[in-house]
XYZ file of C-alpha atoms in Angstrom:
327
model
C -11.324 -16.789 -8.138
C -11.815 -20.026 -10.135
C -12.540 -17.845 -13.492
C -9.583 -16.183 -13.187
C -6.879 -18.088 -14.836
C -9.446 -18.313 -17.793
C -8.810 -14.595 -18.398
C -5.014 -14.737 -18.519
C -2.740 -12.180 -17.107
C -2.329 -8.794 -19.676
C -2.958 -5.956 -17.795
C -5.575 -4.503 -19.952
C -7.474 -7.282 -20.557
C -8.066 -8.952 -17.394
C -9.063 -5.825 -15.916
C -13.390 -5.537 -16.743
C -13.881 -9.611 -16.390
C -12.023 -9.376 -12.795
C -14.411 -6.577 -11.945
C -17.540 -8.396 -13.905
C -16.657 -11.552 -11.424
C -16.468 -9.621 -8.148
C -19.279 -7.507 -8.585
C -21.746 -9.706 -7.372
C -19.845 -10.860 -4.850
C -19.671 -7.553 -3.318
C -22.879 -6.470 -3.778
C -24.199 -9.733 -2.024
C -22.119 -8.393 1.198
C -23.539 -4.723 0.375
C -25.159 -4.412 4.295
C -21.941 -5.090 5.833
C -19.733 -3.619 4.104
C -21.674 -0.295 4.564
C -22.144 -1.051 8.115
C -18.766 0.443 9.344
C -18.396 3.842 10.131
C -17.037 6.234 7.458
C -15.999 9.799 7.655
C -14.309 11.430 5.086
C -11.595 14.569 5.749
C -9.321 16.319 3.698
C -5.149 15.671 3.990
C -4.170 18.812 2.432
C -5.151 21.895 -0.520
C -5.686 19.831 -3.662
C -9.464 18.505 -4.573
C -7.859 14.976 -4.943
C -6.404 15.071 -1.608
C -8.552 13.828 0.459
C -9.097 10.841 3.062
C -11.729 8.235 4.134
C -11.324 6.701 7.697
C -13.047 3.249 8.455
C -13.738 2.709 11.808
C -13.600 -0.530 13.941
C -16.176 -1.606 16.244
C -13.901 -3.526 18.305
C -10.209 -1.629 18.361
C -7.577 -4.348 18.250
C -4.869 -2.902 21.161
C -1.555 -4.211 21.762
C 0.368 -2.653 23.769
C -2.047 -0.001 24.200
C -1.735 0.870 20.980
C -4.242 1.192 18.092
C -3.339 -0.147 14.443
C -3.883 2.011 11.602
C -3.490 0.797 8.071
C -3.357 3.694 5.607
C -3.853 2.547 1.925
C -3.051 3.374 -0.834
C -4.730 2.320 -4.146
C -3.159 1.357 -8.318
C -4.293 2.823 -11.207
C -1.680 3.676 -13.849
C -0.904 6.460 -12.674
C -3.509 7.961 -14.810
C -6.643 6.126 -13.124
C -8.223 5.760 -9.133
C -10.064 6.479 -6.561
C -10.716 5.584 -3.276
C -14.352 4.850 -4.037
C -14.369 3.713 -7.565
C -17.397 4.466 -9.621
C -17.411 1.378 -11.774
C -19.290 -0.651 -8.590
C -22.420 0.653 -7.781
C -23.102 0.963 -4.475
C -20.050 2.847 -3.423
C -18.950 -1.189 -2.510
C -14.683 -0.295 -3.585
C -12.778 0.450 -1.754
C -15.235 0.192 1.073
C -14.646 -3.634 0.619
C -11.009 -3.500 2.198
C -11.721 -0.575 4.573
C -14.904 -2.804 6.091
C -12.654 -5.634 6.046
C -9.583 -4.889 7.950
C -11.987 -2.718 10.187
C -14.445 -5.926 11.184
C -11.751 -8.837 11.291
C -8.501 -7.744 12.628
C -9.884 -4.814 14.368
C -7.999 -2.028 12.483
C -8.608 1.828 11.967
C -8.475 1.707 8.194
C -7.321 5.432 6.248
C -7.804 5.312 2.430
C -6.568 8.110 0.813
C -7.170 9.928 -2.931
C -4.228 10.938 -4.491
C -3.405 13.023 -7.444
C -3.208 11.491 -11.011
C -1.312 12.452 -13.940
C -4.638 14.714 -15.091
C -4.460 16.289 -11.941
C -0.675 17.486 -13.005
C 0.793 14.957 -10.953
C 5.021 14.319 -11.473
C 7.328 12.539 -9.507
C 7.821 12.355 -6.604
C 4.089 14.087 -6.170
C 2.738 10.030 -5.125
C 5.359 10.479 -2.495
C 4.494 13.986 -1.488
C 1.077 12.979 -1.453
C 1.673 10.001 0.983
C 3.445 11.901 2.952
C 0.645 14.743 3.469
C -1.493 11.832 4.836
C 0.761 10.425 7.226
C 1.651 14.170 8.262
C -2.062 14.486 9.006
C -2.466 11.036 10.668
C 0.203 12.462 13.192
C -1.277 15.590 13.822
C -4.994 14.340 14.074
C -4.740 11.359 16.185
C -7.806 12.802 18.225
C -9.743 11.794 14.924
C -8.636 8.360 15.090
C -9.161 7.631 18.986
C -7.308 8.283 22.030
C -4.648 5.944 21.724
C -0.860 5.843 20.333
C -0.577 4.629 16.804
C 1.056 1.425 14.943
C 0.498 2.802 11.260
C 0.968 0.606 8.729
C 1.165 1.528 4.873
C -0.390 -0.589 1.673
C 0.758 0.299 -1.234
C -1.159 -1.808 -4.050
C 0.622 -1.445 -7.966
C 0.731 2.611 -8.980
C 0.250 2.827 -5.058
C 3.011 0.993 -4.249
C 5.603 2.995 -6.775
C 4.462 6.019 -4.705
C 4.639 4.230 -1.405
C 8.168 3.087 -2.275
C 8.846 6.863 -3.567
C 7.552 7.991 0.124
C 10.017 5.384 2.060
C 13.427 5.849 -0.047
C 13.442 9.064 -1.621
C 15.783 12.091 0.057
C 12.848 14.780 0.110
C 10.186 12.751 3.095
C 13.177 11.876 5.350
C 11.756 14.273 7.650
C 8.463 12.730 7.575
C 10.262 9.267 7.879
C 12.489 10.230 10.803
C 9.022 12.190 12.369
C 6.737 8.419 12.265
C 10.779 6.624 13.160
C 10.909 7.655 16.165
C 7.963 9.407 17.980
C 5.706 7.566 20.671
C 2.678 9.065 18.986
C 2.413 7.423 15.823
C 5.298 5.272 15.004
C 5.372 3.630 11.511
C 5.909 -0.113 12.244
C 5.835 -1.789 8.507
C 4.889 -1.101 5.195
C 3.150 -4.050 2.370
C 4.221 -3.536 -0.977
C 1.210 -5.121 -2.860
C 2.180 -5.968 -6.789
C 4.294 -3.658 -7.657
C 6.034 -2.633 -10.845
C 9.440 -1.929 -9.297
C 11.036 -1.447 -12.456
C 9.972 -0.987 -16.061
C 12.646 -2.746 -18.231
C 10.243 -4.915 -19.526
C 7.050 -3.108 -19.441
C 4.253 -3.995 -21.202
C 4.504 -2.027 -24.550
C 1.611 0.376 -23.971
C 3.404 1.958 -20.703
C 6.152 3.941 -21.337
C 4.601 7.181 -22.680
C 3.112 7.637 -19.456
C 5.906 6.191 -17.566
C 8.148 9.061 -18.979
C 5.652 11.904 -18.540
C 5.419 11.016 -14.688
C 9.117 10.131 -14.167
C 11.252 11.471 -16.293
C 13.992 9.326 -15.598
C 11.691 6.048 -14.766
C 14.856 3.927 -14.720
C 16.719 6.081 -11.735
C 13.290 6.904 -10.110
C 11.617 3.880 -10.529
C 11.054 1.662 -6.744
C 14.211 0.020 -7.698
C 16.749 2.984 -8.821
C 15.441 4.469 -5.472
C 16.678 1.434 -3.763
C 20.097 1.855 -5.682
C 20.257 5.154 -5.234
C 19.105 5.029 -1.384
C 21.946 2.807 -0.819
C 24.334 5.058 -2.466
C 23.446 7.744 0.654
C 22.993 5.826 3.464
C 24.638 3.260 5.089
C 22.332 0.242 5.571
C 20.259 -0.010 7.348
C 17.854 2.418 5.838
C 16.373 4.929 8.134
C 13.081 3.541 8.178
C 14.622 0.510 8.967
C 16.730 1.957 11.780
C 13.124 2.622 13.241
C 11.603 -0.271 13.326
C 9.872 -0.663 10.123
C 9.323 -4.165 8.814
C 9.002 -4.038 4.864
C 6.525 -7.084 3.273
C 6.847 -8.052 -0.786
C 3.248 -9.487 -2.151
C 2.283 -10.094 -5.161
C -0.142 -12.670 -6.768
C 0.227 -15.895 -8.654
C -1.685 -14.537 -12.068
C 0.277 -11.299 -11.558
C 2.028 -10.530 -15.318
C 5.701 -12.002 -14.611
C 7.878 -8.553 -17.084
C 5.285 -6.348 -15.216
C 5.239 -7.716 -11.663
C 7.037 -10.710 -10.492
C 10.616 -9.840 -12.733
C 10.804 -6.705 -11.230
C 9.971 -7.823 -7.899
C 12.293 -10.358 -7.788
C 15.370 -7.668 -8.908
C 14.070 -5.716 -5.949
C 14.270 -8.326 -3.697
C 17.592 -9.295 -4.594
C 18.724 -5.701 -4.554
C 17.274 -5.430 -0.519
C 19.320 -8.647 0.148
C 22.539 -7.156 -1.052
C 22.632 -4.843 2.344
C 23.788 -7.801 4.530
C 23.470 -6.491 7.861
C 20.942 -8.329 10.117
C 18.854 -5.464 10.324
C 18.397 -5.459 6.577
C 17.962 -8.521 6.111
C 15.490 -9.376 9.220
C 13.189 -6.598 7.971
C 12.386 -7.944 4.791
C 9.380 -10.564 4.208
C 8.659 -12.070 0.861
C 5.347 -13.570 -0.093
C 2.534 -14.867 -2.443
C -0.952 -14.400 -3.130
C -2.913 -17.706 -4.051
C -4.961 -17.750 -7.300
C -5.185 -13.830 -7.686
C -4.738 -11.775 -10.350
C -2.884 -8.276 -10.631
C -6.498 -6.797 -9.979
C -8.770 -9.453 -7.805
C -6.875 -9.345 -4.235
C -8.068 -5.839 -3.162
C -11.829 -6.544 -4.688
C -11.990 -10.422 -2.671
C -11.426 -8.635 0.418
C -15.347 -7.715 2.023
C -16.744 -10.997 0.058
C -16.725 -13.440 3.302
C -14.918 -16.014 0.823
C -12.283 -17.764 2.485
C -10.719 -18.243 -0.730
C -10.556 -14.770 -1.564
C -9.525 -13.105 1.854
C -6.946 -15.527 2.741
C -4.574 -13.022 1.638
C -5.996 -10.096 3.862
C -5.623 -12.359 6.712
C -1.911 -12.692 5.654
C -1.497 -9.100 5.743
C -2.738 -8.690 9.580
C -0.616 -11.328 10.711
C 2.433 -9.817 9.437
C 1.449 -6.682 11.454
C 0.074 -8.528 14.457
C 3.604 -10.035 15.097
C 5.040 -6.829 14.946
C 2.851 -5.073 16.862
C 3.752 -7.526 19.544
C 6.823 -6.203 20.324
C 6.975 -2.561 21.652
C 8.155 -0.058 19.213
C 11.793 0.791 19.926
C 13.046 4.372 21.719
C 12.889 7.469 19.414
């Protein structure tokens, strides 16, 4: 973490040095990282659409219920994978799966999702999200015998289609399905360094903004937001359900990428002023990380570098605390 400021915070550039720093790190934890269960299923038809489920060795229940984080990795749009090729050892994103499996005890779902080679267009990210959580519901057996708290990480291009999933018109069903059944009831959903807007985008991103969104102003996180307003009177569905939303990003993230935008969507969420609106949002920081380092610290048993994971569970512990409300 301590080289990190040294590499500044352009997108392109920071992106080989931040993996050049955590390889080793990784690799030094290789043995338990790989010493969580893995299986691998698919979500639905498409080659890129499949799943990898961590499993805990010690279940953390509350409430008789077992927590499932189901994440969801960046990339561009154009780039990603849920075990990325560029660390040997199949070590990412095995890091994160191994570490929210050991510590807080959760079922961890990482899920492959199709990029802009694969034909991908908005709101595909969304559709895509949406297949998974469809077949977290209808495979629970998979996961163990207990109800589900599923929570949903969305990390930078994963977060746009995370975002897409929660406020666009087309996965309300899905939403209303996880809202309010006892089976698997989505309690809150981390929005990990997102671009929620691209006014100010770096200069090499709007070619492939406009060939996956068309309109990336009105479909962008934020003109979802707007536009999810427009329909529904706050508080959003999800919200209505019991869904707790949590902001991130990281103190080296770029600020007309990142922290500009998230800020405008943050002050956007605050404009609905009822108290379920407002009591559902949680802002936060990440400590010395980059826009690429949080997701490769987790897995490195540096207290430094996990802090943030830790973060993360707590936000869902407290929630899981209460019971989810009636369907």
């Amino acid at each position: 973490m301590d080289q990190l400021p040294a590499h500044g915070k352009n997108l392109p550039g920071i992106l080989l040095p931040t993996f050049k720093a955590y390889a080793p790190l990784l690799q030094s934890q290789s043995s338990t990282i790989k010493s969580v269960k893995r299986e691998t299923f698919a979500y639905g038809p498409h080659d890129r659409q499949q799943l990898d489920i961590y499993h805990p060795p010690h279940p953390a229940l509350i409430n008789g219920r077992r927590p499932v984080l189901l994440f969801e990795y960046g990339g561009g749009l154009t780039q990603g994978a849920k075990s990325l090729p560029v660390f040997p050892g199949d070590l990412a994103y095995a890091n994160l799966g191994a570490f929210f499996a050991l510590n807080p005890g959760y079922m961890v779902v990482i899920a492959d999702y199709r990029l802009m080679s694969h034909g991908a267009k908005f709101p595909s990210g969304g559709e895509d999200i949406a297949l998974a959580v469809e077949w977290i519901d209808a495979n629970q057996e998979k996961l163990g015998p207990d109800p589900i708290d599923l929570f949903i990480m969305g990390n930078s291009a994963g977060g746009i289609h995370l975002a897409t999933f929660l406020l666009h018109p087309d996965f309300a069903e899905t939403r209303r399905k996880v809202s309010q059944g006892s089976k698997t009831r989505l309690r809150g959903a981390i929005l990990l360094s997102v671009p929620f807007h691209f006014a100010h985008a770096h200069d090499t991103r709007p070619p492939a903004l406009g060939a996956y969104f068309g309109d990336f102003e009105k479909n962008s996180p934020l003109g979802l937001l707007k536009s999810a307003r427009q329909r529904q009177e706050a508080p959003l569905d999800f919200v209505k359900g019991g869904c707790r939303i949590l902001v991130l990003d990281a103190e080296l993230d770029p600020e007309n990428d990142i922290r500009r935008p998230g800020r405008d969507f943050i002050k956007e969420w605050l404009e609905m002023d009822d108290n379920a609106s407002q009591s559902a949002l949680t802002v936060d920081s990440i400590a010395g990380h980059n826009h690429i380092s949080p997701v490769l610290g987790l897995g490195t048993s540096n207290g430094n570098e996990e802090a943030w994971g830790y973060q993360v569970a707590s936000f869902c512990d407290t929630i899981r605390h209460f019971k989810p409300r009636d369907g």
